[in-house]
Amino acid sequence: MKPERARLRGLPAMDALLTHDAAQELIKQHSRSLVVAALRAELAAARQVILAGQEVELAPAAIIQRAAEDLLRQQQPSLRPVINATGVIIHTNLGRAPLSDAANVAMRAAAADYSTLEFDLQSGERGSRLDHAADMLRDIAGAEAALVVNNNAAALVLILSALARDKEVIISRGQLVEIGGGFRIPAIMQQSGADLVEVGTTNRTRIDDFADALTERTALLLRVHSSNFKQIGFVHQPDLPALVSLAHERDLLAVDDLGSGALIDTAQFGLEQEPTVQASLAAGVDLVCFSGDKLLGGPQAGLILGRAEAVGQLKAHPLARALRVDKLTYAALLATLEHYRRDEALARIPVWQMISRPLDDIADTAHRWAKVSGGNVIKGASTIGGGSLPGATLPTWLLALDSANPQALKTALRRADPPIIARIAGGRVLLDPRTVLAGQESDLARVLAGVDCA
Ligand SMILES: *Cc1c(COP(=O)(O)O)cnc(C)c1O
């Protein structure tokens, strides 16, 4: 008999496992069916290992222990908090913008209690959920009217469906962008039933290109912020005021998809100037749209600001109902916008706290980490991410961990509780304090003290 065959016989039977005290204890914690399934999976895995000629512990206690660990893992929700030590501030895969404390409190209250979502306390009559953010956005950005939808992609779909269906939309070839995750501007336009009219060339488009393309079917002129890529060299795009005046001469609409939608000037942090919402509105666009969870630093949402008449047409469109946001989003968004209204965005909104975080403070943190984990503190660069300011970096200090097997160390950090997401460069595992929230530092230090950097 082959040695594997003999060892397979050493596998305990399910019944024997189930009568074991440890298994009985597990059944109390979980349920009989879950424990049976976990044990069955462990037995199957052990069989595979034996057939592959490798070693595995076959004692009932060991098998039950492995099943118990599996059951614990299964209990973890698949959507759970992680520590972002990548230095990418608006990290789309890690949930983009973390919310401010005030936004969290507001969301909790909206979730736990009844609220004035569609109720006017003054009159005691039915109110509109669409009004909640409008006053605030008028105050902050100087918009006549505003509407909030599910995300910026939805904002674009609604704008084009309501205002340009079966009509022509003119856009520069240099702005027919793919945002990420397969989201492409031409596909969105097609979905909305608008006819795309591309003008100019990849690198250069002039205002005359737009003027030459006007027909009686033209509905609007669209500018899309290139967000996640940069053109340099022999390039030109018409400026927004020129686009607006051409549109208005012909009674057409000018629409600006700003993408990240900064309300604060990024140049004060040594970054390039990200176009602001206020600048778009001041240029006279009829509508500007942007994301709630990029540089605004709020929840996922698509914000549409602009002239009352155009916004009114959007509100009246059936898609507005399909794309509306829930009360949790409003709660978080209103609390986030309140930080702007009070001029405290830099101090209170995590994305802006990270962007404006003093370098000395980052260095102190990196040195604190180095004390518990070993490793060196080195110079590095953080990025904005989320399709904002491509190529722009902020100087930072990194904890660099040397390891014979950096990939294994990175994986160990990712499997820790809470998971720590780091990156590898130059053969070392790098952790950037800039994107680690203050409340996560003790967890991070505990994990770092425990991981084996060998
Ligand atoms: C990010 C982005 C979008 C999509 O926004 P979501 O809120 O992710 O749907 C659309 N347009 C531009 C220019 C963007 O940068």
Coordinates of C-alpha atoms and ligand atoms in Angstrom, one line a residue:
M1 CA 0.0 0.0 0.0
K2 CA 1.3 3.5 -0.8
P3 CA 2.2 5.5 2.3
E4 CA -0.4 8.1 1.3
R5 CA -3.2 5.5 1.4
A6 CA -2.1 4.5 4.9
R7 CA -2.1 8.1 6.1
L8 CA -5.6 8.8 4.6
R9 CA -6.9 6.1 6.9
G10 CA -5.5 8.2 9.8
L11 CA -8.1 10.9 9.0
P12 CA -10.7 11.0 11.8
A13 CA -14.3 10.3 10.9
M14 CA -16.8 13.2 11.1
D15 CA -18.7 11.5 13.9
A16 CA -15.6 11.2 16.0
L17 CA -14.8 14.9 15.4
L18 CA -18.3 16.0 16.3
T19 CA -18.3 14.2 19.7
H20 CA -15.0 16.0 20.6
D21 CA -15.5 18.6 23.4
A22 CA -13.9 21.3 21.3
A23 CA -16.4 20.6 18.5
Q24 CA -19.3 20.7 20.9
E25 CA -18.1 24.1 22.1
L26 CA -17.9 25.3 18.5
I27 CA -21.5 24.2 17.8
K28 CA -22.6 26.3 20.8
Q29 CA -20.9 29.4 19.3
H30 CA -21.9 28.9 15.7
S31 CA -24.4 26.2 14.6
R32 CA -24.2 22.5 14.0
S33 CA -24.5 22.9 10.2
L34 CA -21.8 25.6 10.0
V35 CA -19.4 23.4 12.1
V36 CA -20.1 20.3 10.0
A37 CA -19.4 22.3 6.9
A38 CA -16.2 23.7 8.3
L39 CA -15.0 20.3 9.5
R40 CA -15.9 18.7 6.1
A41 CA -13.8 21.4 4.3
E42 CA -10.9 20.7 6.7
L43 CA -11.0 17.0 6.1
A44 CA -11.1 17.6 2.3
A45 CA -8.2 19.9 2.5
A46 CA -6.2 17.5 4.7
R47 CA -6.9 14.7 2.1
Q48 CA -5.5 16.9 -0.7
V49 CA -2.4 17.7 1.3
I50 CA -1.8 14.0 2.0
L51 CA -2.3 13.0 -1.6
A52 CA 0.2 15.6 -2.5
G53 CA 2.7 13.8 -0.3
Q54 CA 2.9 16.6 2.3
E55 CA 2.6 16.7 6.0
V56 CA -0.5 17.7 7.9
E57 CA -1.5 17.4 11.5
L58 CA -4.4 14.8 11.7
A59 CA -5.2 14.8 15.4
P60 CA -8.9 15.7 15.9
A61 CA -8.0 18.7 18.1
A62 CA -5.8 20.1 15.4
I63 CA -8.5 19.7 12.7
I64 CA -11.2 21.2 14.9
Q65 CA -8.8 24.1 15.7
R66 CA -8.3 24.8 12.0
A67 CA -12.1 24.6 11.4
A68 CA -12.6 27.1 14.3
E69 CA -10.2 29.6 12.6
D70 CA -12.1 29.2 9.4
L71 CA -15.3 29.9 11.1
L72 CA -13.9 33.0 12.6
R73 CA -12.7 34.2 9.3
Q74 CA -16.1 33.6 7.7
Q75 CA -17.7 35.7 10.4
Q76 CA -15.7 38.7 9.3
P77 CA -17.8 40.9 6.9
S78 CA -16.2 41.2 3.5
L79 CA -16.6 45.0 3.7
R80 CA -14.5 46.0 6.7
P81 CA -12.2 48.8 7.8
V82 CA -8.5 48.8 6.7
I83 CA -5.6 51.0 7.4
N84 CA -4.5 52.9 4.3
A85 CA -0.7 53.2 4.6
T86 CA -0.3 53.6 0.8
G87 CA 0.0 57.4 0.8
V88 CA -2.7 57.6 -1.9
I89 CA -5.2 60.0 -0.3
I90 CA -8.3 59.4 -2.4
H91 CA -7.9 55.7 -2.9
T92 CA -10.8 54.4 -5.0
N93 CA -10.3 50.8 -4.1
L94 CA -10.2 51.6 -0.4
G95 CA -13.4 53.6 -0.4
R96 CA -12.1 57.1 -1.5
A97 CA -12.8 59.8 1.2
P98 CA -13.0 58.9 4.9
L99 CA -15.7 61.0 6.4
S100 CA -15.3 63.7 9.1
D101 CA -16.3 63.0 12.7
A102 CA -19.3 65.3 12.3
A103 CA -20.4 63.5 9.1
N104 CA -20.1 60.2 11.0
V105 CA -22.3 61.4 13.8
A106 CA -24.8 62.9 11.4
M107 CA -25.0 59.6 9.5
R108 CA -25.5 57.6 12.7
A109 CA -28.4 59.9 13.8
A110 CA -30.0 59.7 10.4
A111 CA -29.7 55.9 10.4
A112 CA -31.0 55.3 13.9
D113 CA -33.9 57.8 14.1
Y114 CA -36.7 59.2 12.0
S115 CA -35.8 62.4 10.3
T116 CA -37.0 65.4 8.3
L117 CA -35.9 63.7 5.1
E118 CA -39.1 64.7 3.3
F119 CA -40.9 66.7 6.0
D120 CA -41.0 70.4 6.5
L121 CA -41.0 71.3 10.2
Q122 CA -42.2 74.8 9.6
S123 CA -45.4 74.0 7.8
G124 CA -45.8 70.4 9.0
E125 CA -46.3 69.4 5.3
R126 CA -44.4 67.1 3.1
G127 CA -41.0 68.5 2.1
S128 CA -38.5 67.5 -0.7
R129 CA -35.4 65.6 0.0
L130 CA -33.9 67.4 -3.0
D131 CA -33.9 70.7 -1.1
H132 CA -31.5 69.7 1.8
A133 CA -28.2 70.4 0.1
A134 CA -29.4 73.2 -2.2
D135 CA -29.3 76.1 0.3
M136 CA -25.9 75.1 1.6
L137 CA -24.4 74.8 -1.9
R138 CA -25.9 78.2 -2.8
D139 CA -24.1 79.7 0.2
I140 CA -20.8 77.9 -0.3
A141 CA -20.3 78.0 -4.1
G142 CA -22.7 80.7 -5.2
A143 CA -24.9 78.4 -7.3
E144 CA -28.5 79.4 -8.1
A145 CA -29.7 75.8 -7.7
A146 CA -28.3 72.4 -6.9
L147 CA -29.2 68.7 -7.1
V148 CA -27.6 65.6 -5.6
V149 CA -27.6 62.2 -7.3
N150 CA -25.9 58.9 -6.7
N151 CA -22.5 59.7 -8.1
N152 CA -20.9 61.9 -10.7
A153 CA -21.4 59.3 -13.5
A154 CA -25.1 59.4 -12.6
A155 CA -25.0 63.2 -12.7
L156 CA -23.6 63.1 -16.3
V157 CA -26.2 60.5 -17.4
L158 CA -29.0 62.7 -16.0
I159 CA -27.7 65.9 -17.5
L160 CA -27.3 64.4 -21.0
S161 CA -30.6 62.4 -20.8
A162 CA -32.6 65.4 -19.7
L163 CA -31.0 68.1 -21.8
A164 CA -29.5 66.4 -24.9
R165 CA -31.4 63.3 -25.8
D166 CA -31.6 62.9 -29.6
K167 CA -29.6 66.1 -29.9
E168 CA -25.9 66.8 -30.4
V169 CA -23.3 67.4 -27.7
I170 CA -20.0 68.8 -28.8
I171 CA -16.9 67.8 -27.0
S172 CA -13.1 68.1 -27.6
R173 CA -11.3 64.9 -28.8
G174 CA -8.8 65.5 -26.0
Q175 CA -11.5 65.1 -23.4
L176 CA -13.1 61.8 -24.5
V177 CA -11.7 60.2 -21.4
E178 CA -11.9 56.9 -19.6
I179 CA -12.2 57.7 -15.9
G180 CA -11.5 54.2 -14.6
G181 CA -13.4 51.0 -13.9
G182 CA -14.3 51.1 -17.6
F183 CA -16.3 54.4 -17.2
R184 CA -15.9 56.1 -20.6
I185 CA -17.4 59.5 -21.5
P186 CA -18.5 58.3 -25.0
A187 CA -20.3 55.3 -23.6
I188 CA -22.2 57.5 -21.1
M189 CA -23.2 59.9 -23.9
Q190 CA -24.5 57.0 -26.0
Q191 CA -26.4 55.6 -23.0
S192 CA -28.1 59.0 -22.6
G193 CA -29.3 59.1 -26.2
A194 CA -27.2 62.1 -27.0
D195 CA -25.2 62.2 -30.2
L196 CA -21.5 62.8 -29.6
V197 CA -19.8 65.3 -31.9
E198 CA -16.0 65.2 -31.5
V199 CA -14.0 68.2 -32.5
G200 CA -10.4 69.1 -32.6
T201 CA -7.5 66.7 -32.3
T202 CA -6.1 64.7 -29.4
N203 CA -3.8 67.4 -28.4
R204 CA -5.3 70.6 -29.7
T205 CA -8.8 71.9 -29.9
R206 CA -9.7 75.6 -30.6
I207 CA -12.9 77.4 -29.9
D208 CA -13.4 77.7 -33.7
D209 CA -13.6 73.9 -33.8
F210 CA -16.6 74.1 -31.6
A211 CA -18.1 77.0 -33.6
D212 CA -17.7 75.1 -36.9
A213 CA -19.5 72.0 -35.5
L214 CA -22.6 73.8 -34.4
T215 CA -25.9 72.7 -36.1
E216 CA -29.5 73.2 -35.3
R217 CA -29.4 69.9 -33.5
T218 CA -26.7 71.0 -31.1
A219 CA -28.0 71.0 -27.5
L220 CA -24.9 71.7 -25.4
L221 CA -21.2 72.1 -25.3
L222 CA -19.5 69.9 -22.8
R223 CA -16.1 70.2 -21.1
V224 CA -14.8 67.2 -19.2
H225 CA -11.9 67.6 -16.9
S226 CA -9.2 65.2 -17.9
S227 CA -8.8 64.2 -14.2
N228 CA -6.6 61.2 -14.3
F229 CA -4.1 62.0 -17.1
K230 CA -2.1 65.0 -18.2
Q231 CA -1.2 66.3 -21.6
I232 CA 2.0 68.3 -21.9
G233 CA 3.8 69.9 -24.9
F234 CA 1.9 71.2 -27.9
V235 CA -1.5 71.2 -26.4
H236 CA -4.5 73.6 -26.3
Q237 CA -8.1 73.6 -25.0
P238 CA -10.4 76.6 -25.2
D239 CA -10.9 78.2 -21.9
L240 CA -14.2 77.9 -20.1
P241 CA -15.4 81.6 -20.5
A242 CA -14.9 81.2 -24.3
L243 CA -16.9 78.0 -24.4
V244 CA -19.6 79.6 -22.3
S245 CA -19.9 82.7 -24.5
L246 CA -20.1 80.6 -27.7
A247 CA -22.8 78.5 -26.1
H248 CA -24.8 81.5 -24.9
E249 CA -24.6 83.4 -28.2
R250 CA -26.5 80.5 -29.7
D251 CA -28.8 79.9 -26.8
L252 CA -27.1 76.6 -26.0
L253 CA -26.0 75.2 -22.7
A254 CA -22.5 75.0 -21.4
V255 CA -21.8 72.1 -19.0
D256 CA -18.6 71.4 -17.1
D257 CA -17.8 67.9 -15.7
L258 CA -15.2 68.9 -13.1
G259 CA -14.6 65.4 -11.8
S260 CA -13.1 65.9 -8.4
G261 CA -14.7 69.2 -7.7
A262 CA -12.3 71.2 -5.5
L263 CA -13.9 74.0 -3.4
I264 CA -10.4 74.9 -2.0
D265 CA -7.4 76.1 -3.9
T266 CA -4.9 73.2 -4.1
A267 CA -2.1 75.6 -5.2
Q268 CA -1.5 76.7 -1.5
F269 CA -0.1 73.2 -0.8
G270 CA 2.4 73.3 -3.6
L271 CA 0.1 71.3 -5.9
E272 CA -1.1 72.3 -9.3
Q273 CA -4.2 74.3 -9.4
E274 CA -7.2 72.0 -9.6
P275 CA -10.0 73.8 -11.3
T276 CA -12.6 74.9 -8.6
V277 CA -16.3 74.7 -8.6
Q278 CA -16.5 78.4 -7.9
A279 CA -14.4 79.2 -10.9
S280 CA -16.7 77.1 -13.2
L281 CA -19.7 78.9 -11.9
A282 CA -18.0 82.3 -12.2
A283 CA -17.2 81.5 -15.8
G284 CA -21.0 81.3 -16.3
V285 CA -21.5 77.6 -17.0
D286 CA -25.1 76.5 -16.9
L287 CA -24.3 73.3 -15.0
V288 CA -21.2 72.0 -13.3
C289 CA -21.1 68.4 -11.9
F290 CA -18.5 66.6 -9.7
S291 CA -18.1 63.8 -7.2
G292 CA -18.9 64.0 -3.5
D293 CA -16.2 61.6 -2.4
K294 CA -13.1 63.0 -4.2
L295 CA -11.7 66.4 -3.3
L296 CA -14.9 67.4 -1.6
G297 CA -14.1 64.8 1.0
G298 CA -17.7 63.6 1.6
P299 CA -19.8 60.6 0.8
Q300 CA -20.3 59.0 -2.6
A301 CA -22.6 61.4 -4.5
G302 CA -22.8 63.4 -7.7
L303 CA -23.4 67.1 -7.1
I304 CA -24.9 69.2 -9.9
L305 CA -24.8 73.0 -9.4
G306 CA -26.0 75.7 -11.7
R307 CA -28.8 77.8 -13.2
A308 CA -32.2 77.2 -11.6
E309 CA -33.9 76.5 -14.9
A310 CA -31.5 73.8 -16.0
V311 CA -31.5 72.2 -12.6
G312 CA -35.3 72.3 -12.6
Q313 CA -35.4 70.4 -15.9
L314 CA -33.1 67.7 -14.3
K315 CA -35.4 67.5 -11.2
A316 CA -38.4 66.9 -13.4
H317 CA -36.8 64.0 -15.4
P318 CA -37.8 60.5 -14.3
L319 CA -34.2 59.5 -13.9
A320 CA -33.8 62.0 -11.1
R321 CA -36.0 59.6 -9.0
A322 CA -34.0 56.6 -10.0
L323 CA -30.7 58.2 -9.3
R324 CA -31.6 59.9 -6.0
V325 CA -29.5 59.4 -2.8
D326 CA -30.6 58.1 0.5
K327 CA -30.9 59.8 3.9
L328 CA -27.4 58.6 5.0
T329 CA -25.8 60.3 2.1
Y330 CA -27.6 63.5 2.7
A331 CA -26.7 63.4 6.4
A332 CA -23.0 62.9 5.6
L333 CA -23.0 65.4 2.7
L334 CA -24.7 68.2 4.7
A335 CA -22.2 67.7 7.6
T336 CA -19.3 67.8 5.2
L337 CA -20.6 70.9 3.4
E338 CA -21.1 72.6 6.8
H339 CA -17.3 72.4 7.3
Y340 CA -16.9 74.5 4.2
R341 CA -19.6 76.9 5.3
R342 CA -17.7 77.4 8.6
D343 CA -14.4 77.7 6.9
E344 CA -13.0 74.7 8.8
A345 CA -12.6 72.2 6.0
L346 CA -8.8 72.0 6.3
A347 CA -9.0 71.2 10.0
R348 CA -12.0 68.8 9.9
I349 CA -12.3 67.0 6.6
P350 CA -9.9 64.0 6.5
V351 CA -8.9 64.4 2.8
W352 CA -7.9 68.0 3.5
Q353 CA -6.3 67.2 6.8
M354 CA -4.1 64.8 4.9
I355 CA -3.3 67.2 2.1
S356 CA -2.4 69.9 4.6
R357 CA -0.7 67.8 7.2
P358 CA 2.6 69.3 8.2
L359 CA 5.7 67.4 7.2
D360 CA 7.2 67.5 10.7
D361 CA 4.1 65.8 12.0
I362 CA 4.4 63.1 9.4
A363 CA 8.1 62.6 10.3
D364 CA 7.3 62.3 14.0
T365 CA 4.8 59.6 13.3
A366 CA 7.1 57.7 11.0
H367 CA 9.8 57.8 13.7
R368 CA 7.3 56.6 16.3
W369 CA 6.5 53.6 14.1
A370 CA 10.2 52.9 13.5
K371 CA 10.7 52.6 17.2
V372 CA 8.3 49.7 17.5
S373 CA 9.1 47.9 14.3
G374 CA 12.6 48.7 13.4
G375 CA 13.2 50.0 9.9
N376 CA 14.2 53.4 8.6
V377 CA 12.5 56.6 8.0
I378 CA 13.0 57.8 4.4
K379 CA 11.8 60.6 2.2
G380 CA 9.0 59.8 -0.2
A381 CA 6.0 61.1 -2.0
S382 CA 2.2 60.9 -1.3
T383 CA -0.3 61.2 -4.1
I384 CA -3.8 62.6 -4.3
G385 CA -5.4 59.7 -6.2
G386 CA -9.0 59.4 -7.2
G387 CA -8.4 60.9 -10.7
S388 CA -7.4 64.2 -9.1
L389 CA -4.1 66.0 -9.9
P390 CA -2.4 63.2 -11.9
G391 CA 1.3 63.1 -11.4
A392 CA 1.1 65.6 -8.5
T393 CA 2.8 64.6 -5.3
L394 CA 3.2 65.8 -1.8
P395 CA 6.6 65.3 -0.1
T396 CA 6.3 62.8 2.8
W397 CA 8.3 60.7 5.2
L398 CA 7.9 56.9 5.0
L399 CA 8.6 54.0 7.3
A400 CA 10.7 51.6 5.2
L401 CA 10.9 48.0 6.4
D402 CA 13.7 45.8 5.2
S403 CA 12.8 42.2 4.8
A404 CA 14.3 39.1 3.1
N405 CA 10.9 38.6 1.6
P406 CA 9.1 41.9 1.2
Q407 CA 6.2 40.3 -0.6
A408 CA 5.5 38.1 2.4
L409 CA 5.8 41.0 4.8
K410 CA 3.3 43.0 2.8
T411 CA 0.9 40.1 2.8
A412 CA 1.3 39.6 6.5
L413 CA 0.3 43.2 7.1
R414 CA -2.7 42.8 4.8
R415 CA -3.8 39.7 6.7
A416 CA -3.5 41.5 10.1
D417 CA -6.4 42.7 12.1
P418 CA -7.1 45.4 11.1
P419 CA -5.6 44.9 7.7
I420 CA -2.8 47.3 6.8
I421 CA -2.4 48.2 3.1
A422 CA 1.2 49.0 2.3
R423 CA 3.3 49.1 -0.9
I424 CA 6.7 47.8 -2.0
A425 CA 9.3 49.9 -3.7
G426 CA 13.1 49.3 -4.1
G427 CA 12.7 46.0 -2.4
R428 CA 11.3 47.5 0.8
V429 CA 7.9 47.6 2.3
L430 CA 6.8 51.3 2.7
L431 CA 4.2 52.8 5.0
D432 CA 3.1 56.4 4.6
P433 CA 1.8 58.1 7.8
R434 CA 0.0 60.8 5.8
T435 CA -3.0 58.6 5.0
V436 CA -3.3 56.8 8.3
L437 CA -6.1 58.3 10.4
A438 CA -5.2 59.4 14.0
G439 CA -7.6 56.9 15.5
Q440 CA -5.8 54.0 13.7
E441 CA -2.3 54.6 15.0
S442 CA -2.5 52.4 18.1
D443 CA -3.8 49.5 16.0
L444 CA -1.1 50.0 13.5
A445 CA 1.7 50.1 16.1
R446 CA 0.3 46.9 17.7
V447 CA 0.4 45.1 14.4
L448 CA 3.9 46.5 13.5
A449 CA 5.2 45.3 16.9
G450 CA 3.9 41.8 16.2
V451 CA 4.9 41.2 12.5
D452 CA 8.1 39.4 11.7
C453 CA 10.3 41.6 9.5
A454 CA 12.9 38.8 9.0
Ligands
LIG1 C1 -14.4 60.6 -11.3 C2 -15.0 61.2 -12.4 C3 -16.3 60.9 -12.9 C4 -17.0 59.8 -12.2 O1 -17.4 60.2 -10.9 P1 -18.0 59.1 -9.9 O2 -18.5 59.9 -8.7 O3 -16.9 58.2 -9.6 O4 -19.2 58.5 -10.6 C5 -16.8 61.5 -13.9 N1 -16.1 62.5 -14.6 C6 -14.9 62.9 -14.2 C7 -14.2 63.9 -15.0 C8 -14.3 62.3 -13.1 O5 -13.0 62.6 -12.7

